[in-house]
Amino acid sequence: MPHSGALTKRQQNLALVTLIVAVVLEIVDLTIVNTALPAISADFGAGAEAVQWIVAGYALSFALLLMAGGRLGDSFGYRRMFLFGVAGFTLASAACGLARTAEELVAARLLQGATGAIMSPQALALMQVLFDPLERVRKLALFGLVGGLASIAGPVLGGILIDANLFDLGWRLIFLINLPVGLLALVSGWYFLPDRRSTRPAGFDAPGMALFGAAVLGLLWPLTRAEAGWGAREWAVLACAAPLFALGWRHVAARVAQHRPALFDPALLAILPFRLGIAISVAFAAANAGFLLTFAFALQAERGQSPLTTGLLHMPFGLGAMIGIAVLGRNFLPRYGKWVLVAGGATMTLAAGGVLAGIGLLALSWLALGPVLLLTRLGMGAPSGWIKPVSVAQVGNDHAGAASALLKTAQQLGAALGIALAGSVYFAWGKTLGLPPSTGAYTVIGALLVLCVIFAARLPVKIFTQR
């Protein structure tokens, strides 16, 4: 394919459609599975640990390989790695749909996350190649809109597919539907994407990825074992997590000092808004993922709702999030700065508690829950939509790419942590106190959201004027 400067508008737009299809594939697959979890659990007789890993495994492998995925594109070509990622994601989706046991499904989800981490960074890199800076701003706004709609469509589509039960496939359709979409992206990418790579690839830090990956696994695996009870093995693995994190930190610091490729530059964390932005990203992603898992499971397990009803009840979430991101944050963030994040986090803290109490303890009607669902996502819109610009506001242009990748990695790791924490409490709660499990899960979710508010309140008052 010719250089971007020689592309016609039609060629550019066809390439853009290809990238949007891949983004939709990734986002929908991240959100669609929550609706299907009770059906998957019932079909396989899967325990709490397997259920959590079906969701958390995707986020974990995606997070751990995301930076490597970006470096692979730099080294071997964005188009080539995009096609490799899409092909791998499509095959992994087929493996999910054909899984015979919960263990096979978890393995396939790990592969989905890994190949998604290869596919995703190439989309933004190819945007650099395809469009001039001013055009890029408009196209990235389109990406944001499509991403928001895809996050709404995921649970709804999941509910429709499970309820329809076409060909008696049940929940398997939520994965198998990726096959025609993935094949479309492959064919389109082959014909319409330019073949480009970085002139100065940054190289890899495989030992750094291994150290931090082992540390995260050492933290998450014992958490998912809460229902079964902790023994010496779980405590021993958990005890290894902190030393592994320390070794990983020393490793990347030494690599940077030696001017060698490193997983990230520790100097970025000396910038207060970025350091707090990472903390907010982890805590908020954990609370959000834990809430969505609890919400989908509680509706079906505690209130007996169908997957379709569960999916449709996600729609006020999407509407509220879009208003929060596109209207409230856009108009108020430049004027009020950190207080928009504080107000959004506080709103979601209270409203999320109202939603989960309304499902379990209070047994509210769906008509009464609707406004609270909308309010929850209005509050969610401010942190989710504006963490990144706030975090990187004082990061120099030379570190912009690394900072963005680190933020996205933190969000995915936070999601995996939230699923492990909230899921463990949800599945263990009813056995201990006899209260609705959603009540127990909120103790974790609410605490994480309070942390978001505390971190946001510590941000500088004038974020966008200090350098």
mmCIF file of N, CA and C in Angstrom, residues 340-421:
data_model
loop_
_atom_site.group_PDB
_atom_site.id
_atom_site.type_symbol
_atom_site.label_atom_id
_atom_site.label_comp_id
_atom_site.label_asym_id
_atom_site.label_seq_id
_atom_site.Cartn_x
_atom_site.Cartn_y
_atom_site.Cartn_z
ATOM 1 N N VAL A 340 -13.782 17.793 39.317
ATOM 2 C CA VAL A 340 -14.682 17.007 38.472
ATOM 3 C C VAL A 340 -14.484 15.515 38.770
ATOM 4 N N LEU A 341 -13.214 15.101 38.912
ATOM 5 C CA LEU A 341 -12.931 13.704 39.241
ATOM 6 C C LEU A 341 -13.399 13.358 40.651
ATOM 7 N N VAL A 342 -13.202 14.291 41.581
ATOM 8 C CA VAL A 342 -13.650 14.068 42.963
ATOM 9 C C VAL A 342 -15.167 13.897 43.002
ATOM 10 N N ALA A 343 -15.880 14.807 42.342
ATOM 11 C CA ALA A 343 -17.347 14.742 42.343
ATOM 12 C C ALA A 343 -17.845 13.485 41.646
ATOM 13 N N GLY A 344 -17.213 13.132 40.517
ATOM 14 C CA GLY A 344 -17.622 11.925 39.805
ATOM 15 C C GLY A 344 -17.404 10.675 40.628
ATOM 16 N N GLY A 345 -16.240 10.574 41.277
ATOM 17 C CA GLY A 345 -15.958 9.408 42.104
ATOM 18 C C GLY A 345 -16.903 9.302 43.292
ATOM 19 N N ALA A 346 -17.195 10.444 43.935
ATOM 20 C CA ALA A 346 -18.110 10.439 45.082
ATOM 21 C C ALA A 346 -19.520 10.044 44.658
ATOM 22 N N THR A 347 -19.948 10.542 43.505
ATOM 23 C CA THR A 347 -21.285 10.201 42.991
ATOM 24 C C THR A 347 -21.395 8.709 42.720
ATOM 25 N N MET A 348 -20.377 8.158 42.066
ATOM 26 C CA MET A 348 -20.431 6.730 41.758
ATOM 27 C C MET A 348 -20.361 5.886 43.033
ATOM 28 N N THR A 349 -19.615 6.346 44.031
ATOM 29 C CA THR A 349 -19.522 5.605 45.299
ATOM 30 C C THR A 349 -20.907 5.421 45.916
ATOM 31 N N LEU A 350 -21.662 6.518 45.987
ATOM 32 C CA LEU A 350 -22.998 6.465 46.601
ATOM 33 C C LEU A 350 -23.987 5.717 45.712
ATOM 34 N N ALA A 351 -23.962 6.020 44.401
ATOM 35 C CA ALA A 351 -24.948 5.425 43.503
ATOM 36 C C ALA A 351 -24.716 3.927 43.319
ATOM 37 N N ALA A 352 -23.452 3.491 43.242
ATOM 38 C CA ALA A 352 -23.173 2.056 43.107
ATOM 39 C C ALA A 352 -23.681 1.286 44.322
ATOM 40 N N GLY A 353 -23.526 1.892 45.511
ATOM 41 C CA GLY A 353 -24.083 1.275 46.710
ATOM 42 C C GLY A 353 -25.590 1.177 46.635
ATOM 43 N N GLY A 354 -26.232 2.227 46.093
ATOM 44 C CA GLY A 354 -27.684 2.198 45.936
ATOM 45 C C GLY A 354 -28.143 1.118 44.972
ATOM 46 N N VAL A 355 -27.394 0.921 43.882
ATOM 47 C CA VAL A 355 -27.747 -0.107 42.896
ATOM 48 C C VAL A 355 -27.656 -1.500 43.517
ATOM 49 N N LEU A 356 -26.526 -1.803 44.156
ATOM 50 C CA LEU A 356 -26.344 -3.152 44.701
ATOM 51 C C LEU A 356 -27.265 -3.418 45.889
ATOM 52 N N ALA A 357 -27.526 -2.397 46.698
ATOM 53 C CA ALA A 357 -28.503 -2.560 47.784
ATOM 54 C C ALA A 357 -29.907 -2.731 47.216
ATOM 55 N N GLY A 358 -30.177 -2.017 46.116
ATOM 56 C CA GLY A 358 -31.488 -2.124 45.480
ATOM 57 C C GLY A 358 -31.746 -3.498 44.893
ATOM 58 N N ILE A 359 -30.692 -4.147 44.410
ATOM 59 C CA ILE A 359 -30.849 -5.501 43.866
ATOM 60 C C ILE A 359 -31.035 -6.517 44.981
ATOM 61 N N GLY A 360 -30.206 -6.431 46.019
ATOM 62 C CA GLY A 360 -30.203 -7.453 47.060
ATOM 63 C C GLY A 360 -31.052 -7.124 48.264
ATOM 64 N N LEU A 361 -30.599 -6.226 49.122
ATOM 65 C CA LEU A 361 -31.269 -5.955 50.394
ATOM 66 C C LEU A 361 -32.670 -5.384 50.221
ATOM 67 N N LEU A 362 -32.806 -4.391 49.295
ATOM 68 C CA LEU A 362 -34.074 -3.660 49.186
ATOM 69 C C LEU A 362 -35.016 -4.233 48.141
ATOM 70 N N ALA A 363 -34.492 -5.026 47.221
ATOM 71 C CA ALA A 363 -35.307 -5.637 46.154
ATOM 72 C C ALA A 363 -36.162 -4.596 45.440
ATOM 73 N N LEU A 364 -35.535 -3.511 44.994
ATOM 74 C CA LEU A 364 -36.253 -2.441 44.304
ATOM 75 C C LEU A 364 -36.733 -2.897 42.934
ATOM 76 N N SER A 365 -37.780 -2.245 42.440
ATOM 77 C CA SER A 365 -38.258 -2.533 41.091
ATOM 78 C C SER A 365 -37.266 -1.987 40.069
ATOM 79 N N TRP A 366 -37.348 -2.501 38.836
ATOM 80 C CA TRP A 366 -36.430 -2.031 37.792
ATOM 81 C C TRP A 366 -36.693 -0.569 37.462
ATOM 82 N N LEU A 367 -37.945 -0.118 37.592
ATOM 83 C CA LEU A 367 -38.273 1.288 37.341
ATOM 84 C C LEU A 367 -37.567 2.185 38.356
ATOM 85 N N ALA A 368 -37.507 1.728 39.604
ATOM 86 C CA ALA A 368 -36.836 2.510 40.643
ATOM 87 C C ALA A 368 -35.322 2.457 40.487
ATOM 88 N N LEU A 369 -34.806 1.330 39.974
ATOM 89 C CA LEU A 369 -33.357 1.190 39.819
ATOM 90 C C LEU A 369 -32.810 2.000 38.651
ATOM 91 N N GLY A 370 -33.627 2.244 37.633
ATOM 92 C CA GLY A 370 -33.172 2.919 36.423
ATOM 93 C C GLY A 370 -32.438 4.234 36.675
ATOM 94 N N PRO A 371 -33.057 5.185 37.421
ATOM 95 C CA PRO A 371 -32.364 6.454 37.682
ATOM 96 C C PRO A 371 -31.066 6.284 38.461
ATOM 97 N N VAL A 372 -31.023 5.298 39.368
ATOM 98 C CA VAL A 372 -29.798 5.082 40.138
ATOM 99 C C VAL A 372 -28.695 4.521 39.239
ATOM 100 N N LEU A 373 -29.082 3.647 38.289
ATOM 101 C CA LEU A 373 -28.124 3.138 37.314
ATOM 102 C C LEU A 373 -27.546 4.282 36.476
ATOM 103 N N LEU A 374 -28.423 5.170 36.040
ATOM 104 C CA LEU A 374 -27.983 6.321 35.239
ATOM 105 C C LEU A 374 -27.030 7.196 36.043
ATOM 106 N N LEU A 375 -27.374 7.430 37.302
ATOM 107 C CA LEU A 375 -26.535 8.274 38.158
ATOM 108 C C LEU A 375 -25.171 7.614 38.403
ATOM 109 N N THR A 376 -25.166 6.287 38.542
ATOM 110 C CA THR A 376 -23.904 5.572 38.729
ATOM 111 C C THR A 376 -22.962 5.841 37.573
ATOM 112 N N ARG A 377 -23.477 5.759 36.366
ATOM 113 C CA ARG A 377 -22.625 5.922 35.204
ATOM 114 C C ARG A 377 -22.338 7.382 34.883
ATOM 115 N N LEU A 378 -23.196 8.293 35.302
ATOM 116 C CA LEU A 378 -22.843 9.715 35.197
ATOM 117 C C LEU A 378 -21.591 9.989 36.031
ATOM 118 N N GLY A 379 -21.586 9.420 37.240
ATOM 119 C CA GLY A 379 -20.404 9.569 38.086
ATOM 120 C C GLY A 379 -19.199 8.863 37.503
ATOM 121 N N MET A 380 -19.410 7.721 36.874
ATOM 122 C CA MET A 380 -18.326 6.966 36.272
ATOM 123 C C MET A 380 -17.710 7.700 35.096
ATOM 124 N N GLY A 381 -18.504 8.492 34.377
ATOM 125 C CA GLY A 381 -18.017 9.157 33.168
ATOM 126 C C GLY A 381 -16.849 10.086 33.419
ATOM 127 N N ALA A 382 -16.873 10.812 34.551
ATOM 128 C CA ALA A 382 -15.795 11.772 34.823
ATOM 129 C C ALA A 382 -14.450 11.075 35.033
ATOM 130 N N PRO A 383 -14.352 10.088 35.922
ATOM 131 C CA PRO A 383 -13.043 9.432 36.079
ATOM 132 C C PRO A 383 -12.603 8.652 34.842
ATOM 133 N N SER A 384 -13.506 7.874 34.244
ATOM 134 C CA SER A 384 -13.081 7.000 33.143
ATOM 135 C C SER A 384 -12.682 7.796 31.914
ATOM 136 N N GLY A 385 -13.395 8.871 31.627
ATOM 137 C CA GLY A 385 -13.116 9.623 30.414
ATOM 138 C C GLY A 385 -11.968 10.595 30.526
ATOM 139 N N TRP A 386 -11.628 11.022 31.751
ATOM 140 C CA TRP A 386 -10.681 12.131 31.883
ATOM 141 C C TRP A 386 -9.477 11.815 32.751
ATOM 142 N N ILE A 387 -9.311 10.557 33.161
ATOM 143 C CA ILE A 387 -8.102 10.194 33.898
ATOM 144 C C ILE A 387 -6.863 10.412 33.023
ATOM 145 N N LYS A 388 -6.947 9.984 31.770
ATOM 146 C CA LYS A 388 -5.754 10.057 30.911
ATOM 147 C C LYS A 388 -5.293 11.492 30.677
ATOM 148 N N PRO A 389 -6.158 12.426 30.193
ATOM 149 C CA PRO A 389 -5.651 13.789 29.976
ATOM 150 C C PRO A 389 -5.147 14.462 31.241
ATOM 151 N N VAL A 390 -5.771 14.158 32.380
ATOM 152 C CA VAL A 390 -5.300 14.724 33.647
ATOM 153 C C VAL A 390 -3.935 14.140 34.006
ATOM 154 N N SER A 391 -3.777 12.834 33.821
ATOM 155 C CA SER A 391 -2.545 12.163 34.215
ATOM 156 C C SER A 391 -1.340 12.625 33.397
ATOM 157 N N VAL A 392 -1.547 12.817 32.098
ATOM 158 C CA VAL A 392 -0.411 13.142 31.215
ATOM 159 C C VAL A 392 -0.271 14.637 30.980
ATOM 160 N N ALA A 393 -1.045 15.463 31.693
ATOM 161 C CA ALA A 393 -1.028 16.909 31.448
ATOM 162 C C ALA A 393 0.363 17.504 31.642
ATOM 163 N N GLN A 394 1.145 16.957 32.552
ATOM 164 C CA GLN A 394 2.473 17.512 32.829
ATOM 165 C C GLN A 394 3.596 16.573 32.396
ATOM 166 N N VAL A 395 3.263 15.601 31.534
ATOM 167 C CA VAL A 395 4.262 14.683 30.980
ATOM 168 C C VAL A 395 4.774 15.270 29.671
ATOM 169 N N GLY A 396 6.078 15.311 29.497
ATOM 170 C CA GLY A 396 6.667 15.837 28.273
ATOM 171 C C GLY A 396 6.319 14.993 27.063
ATOM 172 N N ASN A 397 6.389 15.602 25.880
ATOM 173 C CA ASN A 397 6.036 14.898 24.646
ATOM 174 C C ASN A 397 6.923 13.680 24.393
ATOM 175 N N ASP A 398 8.187 13.735 24.838
ATOM 176 C CA ASP A 398 9.105 12.617 24.614
ATOM 177 C C ASP A 398 8.649 11.345 25.315
ATOM 178 N N HIS A 399 7.858 11.501 26.369
ATOM 179 C CA HIS A 399 7.406 10.337 27.146
ATOM 180 C C HIS A 399 5.909 10.066 26.964
ATOM 181 N N ALA A 400 5.275 10.762 26.018
ATOM 182 C CA ALA A 400 3.816 10.657 25.884
ATOM 183 C C ALA A 400 3.373 9.236 25.565
ATOM 184 N N GLY A 401 4.060 8.573 24.617
ATOM 185 C CA GLY A 401 3.673 7.215 24.241
ATOM 186 C C GLY A 401 3.835 6.231 25.382
ATOM 187 N N ALA A 402 4.984 6.306 26.067
ATOM 188 C CA ALA A 402 5.231 5.391 27.191
ATOM 189 C C ALA A 402 4.239 5.624 28.316
ATOM 190 N N ALA A 403 3.914 6.905 28.587
ATOM 191 C CA ALA A 403 2.969 7.221 29.656
ATOM 192 C C ALA A 403 1.575 6.680 29.335
ATOM 193 N N SER A 404 1.139 6.820 28.086
ATOM 194 C CA SER A 404 -0.184 6.323 27.688
ATOM 195 C C SER A 404 -0.259 4.804 27.809
ATOM 196 N N ALA A 405 0.816 4.126 27.380
ATOM 197 C CA ALA A 405 0.839 2.667 27.469
ATOM 198 C C ALA A 405 0.816 2.210 28.924
ATOM 199 N N LEU A 406 1.546 2.916 29.777
ATOM 200 C CA LEU A 406 1.586 2.550 31.193
ATOM 201 C C LEU A 406 0.228 2.756 31.854
ATOM 202 N N LEU A 407 -0.471 3.823 31.461
ATOM 203 C CA LEU A 407 -1.811 4.075 32.003
ATOM 204 C C LEU A 407 -2.786 2.971 31.598
ATOM 205 N N LYS A 408 -2.746 2.586 30.320
ATOM 206 C CA LYS A 408 -3.666 1.543 29.865
ATOM 207 C C LYS A 408 -3.345 0.214 30.541
ATOM 208 N N THR A 409 -2.055 -0.056 30.726
ATOM 209 C CA THR A 409 -1.652 -1.273 31.431
ATOM 210 C C THR A 409 -2.178 -1.268 32.862
ATOM 211 N N ALA A 410 -2.053 -0.101 33.532
ATOM 212 C CA ALA A 410 -2.548 0.024 34.906
ATOM 213 C C ALA A 410 -4.052 -0.217 34.977
ATOM 214 N N GLN A 411 -4.788 0.276 33.982
ATOM 215 C CA GLN A 411 -6.243 0.078 33.964
ATOM 216 C C GLN A 411 -6.594 -1.399 33.832
ATOM 217 N N GLN A 412 -5.894 -2.113 32.949
ATOM 218 C CA GLN A 412 -6.188 -3.530 32.762
ATOM 219 C C GLN A 412 -5.807 -4.351 33.995
ATOM 220 N N LEU A 413 -4.672 -4.018 34.595
ATOM 221 C CA LEU A 413 -4.290 -4.719 35.818
ATOM 222 C C LEU A 413 -5.280 -4.427 36.944
ATOM 223 N N GLY A 414 -5.738 -3.179 37.016
ATOM 224 C CA GLY A 414 -6.753 -2.825 38.003
ATOM 225 C C GLY A 414 -8.027 -3.620 37.806
ATOM 226 N N ALA A 415 -8.429 -3.792 36.540
ATOM 227 C CA ALA A 415 -9.643 -4.571 36.256
ATOM 228 C C ALA A 415 -9.494 -6.009 36.750
ATOM 229 N N ALA A 416 -8.341 -6.619 36.473
ATOM 230 C CA ALA A 416 -8.113 -7.994 36.943
ATOM 231 C C ALA A 416 -8.136 -8.063 38.466
ATOM 232 N N LEU A 417 -7.531 -7.065 39.116
ATOM 233 C CA LEU A 417 -7.517 -7.037 40.584
ATOM 234 C C LEU A 417 -8.926 -6.872 41.148
ATOM 235 N N GLY A 418 -9.723 -5.982 40.532
ATOM 236 C CA GLY A 418 -11.089 -5.755 41.007
ATOM 237 C C GLY A 418 -11.964 -6.985 40.886
ATOM 238 N N ILE A 419 -11.802 -7.731 39.788
ATOM 239 C CA ILE A 419 -12.570 -8.962 39.604
ATOM 240 C C ILE A 419 -12.197 -9.984 40.668
ATOM 241 N N ALA A 420 -10.887 -10.071 40.960
ATOM 242 C CA ALA A 420 -10.434 -11.012 41.984
ATOM 243 C C ALA A 420 -10.950 -10.621 43.361
ATOM 244 N N LEU A 421 -10.868 -9.335 43.711
ATOM 245 C CA LEU A 421 -11.291 -8.875 45.033
ATOM 246 C C LEU A 421 -12.808 -8.967 45.207
#
